[in-house]
């Protein structure tokens, strides 16, 4: 007679639930590895070593370093950035600049973003992921800022959110990512005022 014990089957190893803390550790290691060596030199071995896990733990979750980075970028994009609601155009523009400056000055992001943008020029998959994570998200925020400003009468009908995004974030990106210069005291205040003035003079 077959016993109850004998009829039970152990779940295959591949069906085991993936530990979330290990996944989080690997994702954090990817950011650090990208900042340290860049995408081209990044390896699954280096990521695993930095995360304190075996290579198998990484491959069970992602088939390649490209898949890993694409997933990571998508996860960042999914978090989203809420559109500001300060009640004034200047306040909203200043809030957007504050968030953008914080992100661009982050020691890891300041290394990772430029490197991925270079890779995006060579790889359509990375290009699409970066577009979703950076451009689409920021365009959504700019659209809300412009829509609310038009509703208040701060901006004329037909104001272009894409132009607004260029005027608001473009100079900041140039300063922090391309030139890699420091932000003098009051820089964000002055930049917000300049952007608002430019937006009102379409």
PDB file of C-alpha atoms in Angstrom:
ATOM      1  CA  UNK A   1       0.000   0.000   0.000  1.00  0.00           C
ATOM      2  CA  UNK A   2       1.241   3.382  -0.873  1.00  0.00           C
ATOM      3  CA  UNK A   3       1.627   5.578   2.169  1.00  0.00           C
ATOM      4  CA  UNK A   4       0.717   9.279   2.288  1.00  0.00           C
ATOM      5  CA  UNK A   5       4.391  10.051   2.695  1.00  0.00           C
ATOM      6  CA  UNK A   6       5.190   8.038  -0.369  1.00  0.00           C
ATOM      7  CA  UNK A   7       2.686   9.877  -2.580  1.00  0.00           C
ATOM      8  CA  UNK A   8       4.042  13.346  -1.828  1.00  0.00           C
ATOM      9  CA  UNK A   9       6.487  14.912  -4.224  1.00  0.00           C
ATOM     10  CA  UNK A  10       8.943  17.623  -3.429  1.00  0.00           C
ATOM     11  CA  UNK A  11       8.520  20.763  -5.538  1.00  0.00           C
ATOM     12  CA  UNK A  12      11.242  21.111  -8.154  1.00  0.00           C
ATOM     13  CA  UNK A  13      14.083  23.390  -7.128  1.00  0.00           C
ATOM     14  CA  UNK A  14      13.282  25.757  -9.984  1.00  0.00           C
ATOM     15  CA  UNK A  15       9.778  26.282  -8.616  1.00  0.00           C
ATOM     16  CA  UNK A  16      11.038  27.637  -5.301  1.00  0.00           C
ATOM     17  CA  UNK A  17       9.906  31.135  -4.411  1.00  0.00           C
ATOM     18  CA  UNK A  18      12.623  33.669  -5.131  1.00  0.00           C
ATOM     19  CA  UNK A  19      13.663  35.531  -2.007  1.00  0.00           C
ATOM     20  CA  UNK A  20      12.828  39.211  -2.282  1.00  0.00           C
ATOM     21  CA  UNK A  21      15.767  40.280  -0.120  1.00  0.00           C
ATOM     22  CA  UNK A  22      18.167  38.540  -2.508  1.00  0.00           C
ATOM     23  CA  UNK A  23      16.488  40.194  -5.503  1.00  0.00           C
ATOM     24  CA  UNK A  24      16.797  43.588  -3.826  1.00  0.00           C
ATOM     25  CA  UNK A  25      20.463  42.956  -3.047  1.00  0.00           C
ATOM     26  CA  UNK A  26      21.150  42.075  -6.682  1.00  0.00           C
ATOM     27  CA  UNK A  27      19.377  45.197  -7.936  1.00  0.00           C
ATOM     28  CA  UNK A  28      21.366  47.373  -5.555  1.00  0.00           C
ATOM     29  CA  UNK A  29      24.552  45.664  -6.726  1.00  0.00           C
ATOM     30  CA  UNK A  30      23.701  46.438 -10.353  1.00  0.00           C
ATOM     31  CA  UNK A  31      23.509  50.172  -9.593  1.00  0.00           C
ATOM     32  CA  UNK A  32      26.852  50.022  -7.802  1.00  0.00           C
ATOM     33  CA  UNK A  33      28.487  47.934 -10.517  1.00  0.00           C
ATOM     34  CA  UNK A  34      27.222  50.252 -13.259  1.00  0.00           C
ATOM     35  CA  UNK A  35      28.615  53.243 -11.402  1.00  0.00           C
ATOM     36  CA  UNK A  36      31.941  51.515 -10.813  1.00  0.00           C
ATOM     37  CA  UNK A  37      32.707  49.940 -14.203  1.00  0.00           C
ATOM     38  CA  UNK A  38      29.943  50.938 -16.653  1.00  0.00           C
ATOM     39  CA  UNK A  39      27.606  48.746 -18.675  1.00  0.00           C
ATOM     40  CA  UNK A  40      30.196  47.501 -21.165  1.00  0.00           C
ATOM     41  CA  UNK A  41      32.498  46.092 -18.456  1.00  0.00           C
ATOM     42  CA  UNK A  42      29.752  45.008 -16.080  1.00  0.00           C
ATOM     43  CA  UNK A  43      29.480  41.245 -15.615  1.00  0.00           C
ATOM     44  CA  UNK A  44      27.137  38.822 -13.899  1.00  0.00           C
ATOM     45  CA  UNK A  45      30.134  37.614 -11.882  1.00  0.00           C
ATOM     46  CA  UNK A  46      30.839  41.125 -10.620  1.00  0.00           C
ATOM     47  CA  UNK A  47      27.199  41.720  -9.754  1.00  0.00           C
ATOM     48  CA  UNK A  48      26.936  38.436  -7.871  1.00  0.00           C
ATOM     49  CA  UNK A  49      30.154  39.119  -5.963  1.00  0.00           C
ATOM     50  CA  UNK A  50      28.987  42.599  -4.989  1.00  0.00           C
ATOM     51  CA  UNK A  51      25.565  41.275  -3.929  1.00  0.00           C
ATOM     52  CA  UNK A  52      27.119  38.463  -1.898  1.00  0.00           C
ATOM     53  CA  UNK A  53      25.329  35.724  -3.855  1.00  0.00           C
ATOM     54  CA  UNK A  54      26.236  33.066  -6.388  1.00  0.00           C
ATOM     55  CA  UNK A  55      25.896  33.590 -10.148  1.00  0.00           C
ATOM     56  CA  UNK A  56      23.036  31.084 -10.146  1.00  0.00           C
ATOM     57  CA  UNK A  57      20.959  33.423  -7.997  1.00  0.00           C
ATOM     58  CA  UNK A  58      21.313  36.117 -10.646  1.00  0.00           C
ATOM     59  CA  UNK A  59      20.630  33.830 -13.623  1.00  0.00           C
ATOM     60  CA  UNK A  60      17.514  32.429 -11.958  1.00  0.00           C
ATOM     61  CA  UNK A  61      16.060  35.940 -12.130  1.00  0.00           C
ATOM     62  CA  UNK A  62      17.565  37.372 -15.342  1.00  0.00           C
ATOM     63  CA  UNK A  63      19.026  35.622 -18.377  1.00  0.00           C
ATOM     64  CA  UNK A  64      21.654  38.288 -19.094  1.00  0.00           C
ATOM     65  CA  UNK A  65      23.068  41.574 -17.857  1.00  0.00           C
ATOM     66  CA  UNK A  66      21.023  43.383 -20.514  1.00  0.00           C
ATOM     67  CA  UNK A  67      17.804  41.823 -19.228  1.00  0.00           C
ATOM     68  CA  UNK A  68      18.829  42.755 -15.695  1.00  0.00           C
ATOM     69  CA  UNK A  69      19.504  46.396 -16.548  1.00  0.00           C
ATOM     70  CA  UNK A  70      16.312  46.700 -18.607  1.00  0.00           C
ATOM     71  CA  UNK A  71      14.297  45.305 -15.707  1.00  0.00           C
ATOM     72  CA  UNK A  72      15.994  47.688 -13.302  1.00  0.00           C
ATOM     73  CA  UNK A  73      15.288  50.715 -15.478  1.00  0.00           C
ATOM     74  CA  UNK A  74      11.656  49.622 -15.882  1.00  0.00           C
ATOM     75  CA  UNK A  75      11.326  49.266 -12.107  1.00  0.00           C
ATOM     76  CA  UNK A  76      12.625  52.802 -11.604  1.00  0.00           C
ATOM     77  CA  UNK A  77      10.201  54.129 -14.207  1.00  0.00           C
ATOM     78  CA  UNK A  78       7.287  52.328 -12.554  1.00  0.00           C
ATOM     79  CA  UNK A  79       7.917  54.144  -9.283  1.00  0.00           C
ATOM     80  CA  UNK A  80       7.051  57.412 -10.987  1.00  0.00           C
ATOM     81  CA  UNK A  81       7.497  60.945  -9.738  1.00  0.00           C
ATOM     82  CA  UNK A  82       4.366  62.762  -8.571  1.00  0.00           C
ATOM     83  CA  UNK A  83       3.625  66.042 -10.280  1.00  0.00           C
ATOM     84  CA  UNK A  84       3.964  68.985  -7.879  1.00  0.00           C
ATOM     85  CA  UNK A  85       0.856  70.862  -6.769  1.00  0.00           C
ATOM     86  CA  UNK A  86       2.092  74.021  -5.072  1.00  0.00           C
ATOM     87  CA  UNK A  87      -0.597  76.275  -6.474  1.00  0.00           C
ATOM     88  CA  UNK A  88       1.727  78.454  -8.567  1.00  0.00           C
ATOM     89  CA  UNK A  89       3.749  78.000 -11.720  1.00  0.00           C
ATOM     90  CA  UNK A  90       6.952  79.150 -10.043  1.00  0.00           C
ATOM     91  CA  UNK A  91       6.373  76.788  -7.125  1.00  0.00           C
ATOM     92  CA  UNK A  92       5.745  73.827  -9.409  1.00  0.00           C
ATOM     93  CA  UNK A  93       8.789  74.579 -11.579  1.00  0.00           C
ATOM     94  CA  UNK A  94      10.958  75.006  -8.495  1.00  0.00           C
ATOM     95  CA  UNK A  95       9.718  71.677  -7.099  1.00  0.00           C
ATOM     96  CA  UNK A  96      10.491  69.881 -10.383  1.00  0.00           C
ATOM     97  CA  UNK A  97      13.999  71.332 -10.334  1.00  0.00           C
ATOM     98  CA  UNK A  98      14.530  70.282  -6.728  1.00  0.00           C
ATOM     99  CA  UNK A  99      13.613  66.669  -7.467  1.00  0.00           C
ATOM    100  CA  UNK A 100      15.665  66.586 -10.679  1.00  0.00           C
ATOM    101  CA  UNK A 101      18.703  68.103  -8.953  1.00  0.00           C
ATOM    102  CA  UNK A 102      18.477  65.570  -6.134  1.00  0.00           C
ATOM    103  CA  UNK A 103      18.349  62.674  -8.604  1.00  0.00           C
ATOM    104  CA  UNK A 104      21.124  63.979 -10.865  1.00  0.00           C
ATOM    105  CA  UNK A 105      23.455  64.737  -7.949  1.00  0.00           C
ATOM    106  CA  UNK A 106      23.064  61.276  -6.454  1.00  0.00           C
ATOM    107  CA  UNK A 107      26.563  59.724  -6.565  1.00  0.00           C
ATOM    108  CA  UNK A 108      25.345  56.538  -8.243  1.00  0.00           C
ATOM    109  CA  UNK A 109      22.882  58.148 -10.660  1.00  0.00           C
ATOM    110  CA  UNK A 110      25.467  60.708 -11.756  1.00  0.00           C
ATOM    111  CA  UNK A 111      27.625  57.828 -13.019  1.00  0.00           C
ATOM    112  CA  UNK A 112      24.919  55.450 -14.229  1.00  0.00           C
ATOM    113  CA  UNK A 113      22.736  57.816 -16.285  1.00  0.00           C
ATOM    114  CA  UNK A 114      25.474  59.135 -18.627  1.00  0.00           C
ATOM    115  CA  UNK A 115      26.808  55.617 -19.187  1.00  0.00           C
ATOM    116  CA  UNK A 116      23.389  54.208 -20.047  1.00  0.00           C
ATOM    117  CA  UNK A 117      22.713  57.097 -22.408  1.00  0.00           C
ATOM    118  CA  UNK A 118      25.897  56.199 -24.286  1.00  0.00           C
ATOM    119  CA  UNK A 119      24.798  52.559 -24.443  1.00  0.00           C
ATOM    120  CA  UNK A 120      21.325  53.655 -25.590  1.00  0.00           C
ATOM    121  CA  UNK A 121      22.889  55.060 -28.766  1.00  0.00           C
ATOM    122  CA  UNK A 122      24.100  51.542 -29.603  1.00  0.00           C
ATOM    123  CA  UNK A 123      21.249  49.411 -28.260  1.00  0.00           C
ATOM    124  CA  UNK A 124      17.591  50.020 -29.194  1.00  0.00           C
ATOM    125  CA  UNK A 125      16.337  48.029 -26.183  1.00  0.00           C
ATOM    126  CA  UNK A 126      18.261  50.188 -23.737  1.00  0.00           C
ATOM    127  CA  UNK A 127      17.164  53.277 -25.654  1.00  0.00           C
ATOM    128  CA  UNK A 128      13.492  52.386 -25.246  1.00  0.00           C
ATOM    129  CA  UNK A 129      13.936  51.576 -21.549  1.00  0.00           C
ATOM    130  CA  UNK A 130      15.722  54.859 -20.878  1.00  0.00           C
ATOM    131  CA  UNK A 131      13.042  56.752 -22.794  1.00  0.00           C
ATOM    132  CA  UNK A 132      10.341  55.213 -20.605  1.00  0.00           C
ATOM    133  CA  UNK A 133      12.273  55.798 -17.399  1.00  0.00           C
ATOM    134  CA  UNK A 134      13.438  59.343 -18.042  1.00  0.00           C
ATOM    135  CA  UNK A 135      11.690  61.079 -20.917  1.00  0.00           C
ATOM    136  CA  UNK A 136       8.158  59.676 -20.719  1.00  0.00           C
ATOM    137  CA  UNK A 137       8.011  60.131 -16.971  1.00  0.00           C
ATOM    138  CA  UNK A 138       9.254  63.712 -17.082  1.00  0.00           C
ATOM    139  CA  UNK A 139       6.940  64.537 -19.983  1.00  0.00           C
ATOM    140  CA  UNK A 140       4.013  63.365 -17.886  1.00  0.00           C
ATOM    141  CA  UNK A 141       5.018  65.648 -15.023  1.00  0.00           C
ATOM    142  CA  UNK A 142       5.529  68.608 -17.375  1.00  0.00           C
ATOM    143  CA  UNK A 143       2.108  68.017 -18.940  1.00  0.00           C
ATOM    144  CA  UNK A 144       0.444  68.245 -15.512  1.00  0.00           C
ATOM    145  CA  UNK A 145       2.379  71.392 -14.570  1.00  0.00           C
ATOM    146  CA  UNK A 146       1.431  73.102 -17.835  1.00  0.00           C
ATOM    147  CA  UNK A 147      -2.209  71.984 -17.678  1.00  0.00           C
ATOM    148  CA  UNK A 148      -2.626  73.325 -14.154  1.00  0.00           C
ATOM    149  CA  UNK A 149      -0.850  76.574 -15.057  1.00  0.00           C
ATOM    150  CA  UNK A 150      -3.177  77.103 -18.020  1.00  0.00           C
ATOM    151  CA  UNK A 151      -6.214  76.414 -15.820  1.00  0.00           C
ATOM    152  CA  UNK A 152      -5.037  79.073 -13.338  1.00  0.00           C
ATOM    153  CA  UNK A 153      -4.315  81.559 -16.103  1.00  0.00           C
ATOM    154  CA  UNK A 154      -0.555  81.488 -15.444  1.00  0.00           C
ATOM    155  CA  UNK A 155       0.143  80.269 -18.986  1.00  0.00           C
ATOM    156  CA  UNK A 156      -1.706  80.844 -22.275  1.00  0.00           C
ATOM    157  CA  UNK A 157      -3.759  78.157 -23.965  1.00  0.00           C
ATOM    158  CA  UNK A 158      -1.699  75.964 -26.245  1.00  0.00           C
ATOM    159  CA  UNK A 159       1.456  76.072 -24.113  1.00  0.00           C
ATOM    160  CA  UNK A 160       3.711  73.180 -25.092  1.00  0.00           C
ATOM    161  CA  UNK A 161       4.672  70.734 -22.285  1.00  0.00           C
ATOM    162  CA  UNK A 162       7.699  69.488 -24.254  1.00  0.00           C
ATOM    163  CA  UNK A 163       9.035  73.022 -24.576  1.00  0.00           C
ATOM    164  CA  UNK A 164       8.380  73.544 -20.872  1.00  0.00           C
ATOM    165  CA  UNK A 165      10.378  70.427 -20.035  1.00  0.00           C
ATOM    166  CA  UNK A 166      13.288  71.619 -22.192  1.00  0.00           C
ATOM    167  CA  UNK A 167      13.315  75.013 -20.491  1.00  0.00           C
ATOM    168  CA  UNK A 168      12.975  73.647 -16.962  1.00  0.00           C
ATOM    169  CA  UNK A 169      15.242  70.601 -16.858  1.00  0.00           C
ATOM    170  CA  UNK A 170      17.504  71.124 -19.867  1.00  0.00           C
ATOM    171  CA  UNK A 171      19.839  73.718 -18.296  1.00  0.00           C
ATOM    172  CA  UNK A 172      20.039  71.713 -15.073  1.00  0.00           C
ATOM    173  CA  UNK A 173      20.958  68.513 -16.914  1.00  0.00           C
ATOM    174  CA  UNK A 174      23.622  70.374 -18.872  1.00  0.00           C
ATOM    175  CA  UNK A 175      25.095  71.804 -15.688  1.00  0.00           C
ATOM    176  CA  UNK A 176      25.123  68.628 -13.603  1.00  0.00           C
ATOM    177  CA  UNK A 177      25.622  65.822 -16.137  1.00  0.00           C
ATOM    178  CA  UNK A 178      27.522  67.362 -19.054  1.00  0.00           C
ATOM    179  CA  UNK A 179      29.578  70.119 -17.418  1.00  0.00           C
ATOM    180  CA  UNK A 180      29.508  68.408 -14.000  1.00  0.00           C
ATOM    181  CA  UNK A 181      29.597  71.759 -12.250  1.00  0.00           C
ATOM    182  CA  UNK A 182      28.434  72.614  -8.750  1.00  0.00           C
ATOM    183  CA  UNK A 183      25.200  74.501  -8.174  1.00  0.00           C
ATOM    184  CA  UNK A 184      25.863  77.924  -6.632  1.00  0.00           C
ATOM    185  CA  UNK A 185      23.641  79.136  -3.822  1.00  0.00           C
ATOM    186  CA  UNK A 186      20.301  80.276  -5.199  1.00  0.00           C
ATOM    187  CA  UNK A 187      20.893  78.612  -8.583  1.00  0.00           C
ATOM    188  CA  UNK A 188      17.640  76.633  -8.550  1.00  0.00           C
ATOM    189  CA  UNK A 189      15.662  79.717  -7.517  1.00  0.00           C
ATOM    190  CA  UNK A 190      17.141  81.745 -10.370  1.00  0.00           C
ATOM    191  CA  UNK A 191      16.681  78.922 -12.859  1.00  0.00           C
ATOM    192  CA  UNK A 192      13.033  78.481 -11.836  1.00  0.00           C
ATOM    193  CA  UNK A 193      12.390  82.217 -12.268  1.00  0.00           C
ATOM    194  CA  UNK A 194      14.096  82.214 -15.681  1.00  0.00           C
ATOM    195  CA  UNK A 195      12.113  79.179 -16.840  1.00  0.00           C
ATOM    196  CA  UNK A 196       8.826  80.730 -15.727  1.00  0.00           C
ATOM    197  CA  UNK A 197       9.662  83.991 -17.514  1.00  0.00           C
ATOM    198  CA  UNK A 198      10.516  82.105 -20.702  1.00  0.00           C
ATOM    199  CA  UNK A 199       7.345  80.014 -20.540  1.00  0.00           C
ATOM    200  CA  UNK A 200       5.162  83.094 -20.195  1.00  0.00           C
ATOM    201  CA  UNK A 201       6.698  84.698 -23.277  1.00  0.00           C
ATOM    202  CA  UNK A 202       5.745  82.185 -25.913  1.00  0.00           C
TER     203      UNK A 202
END
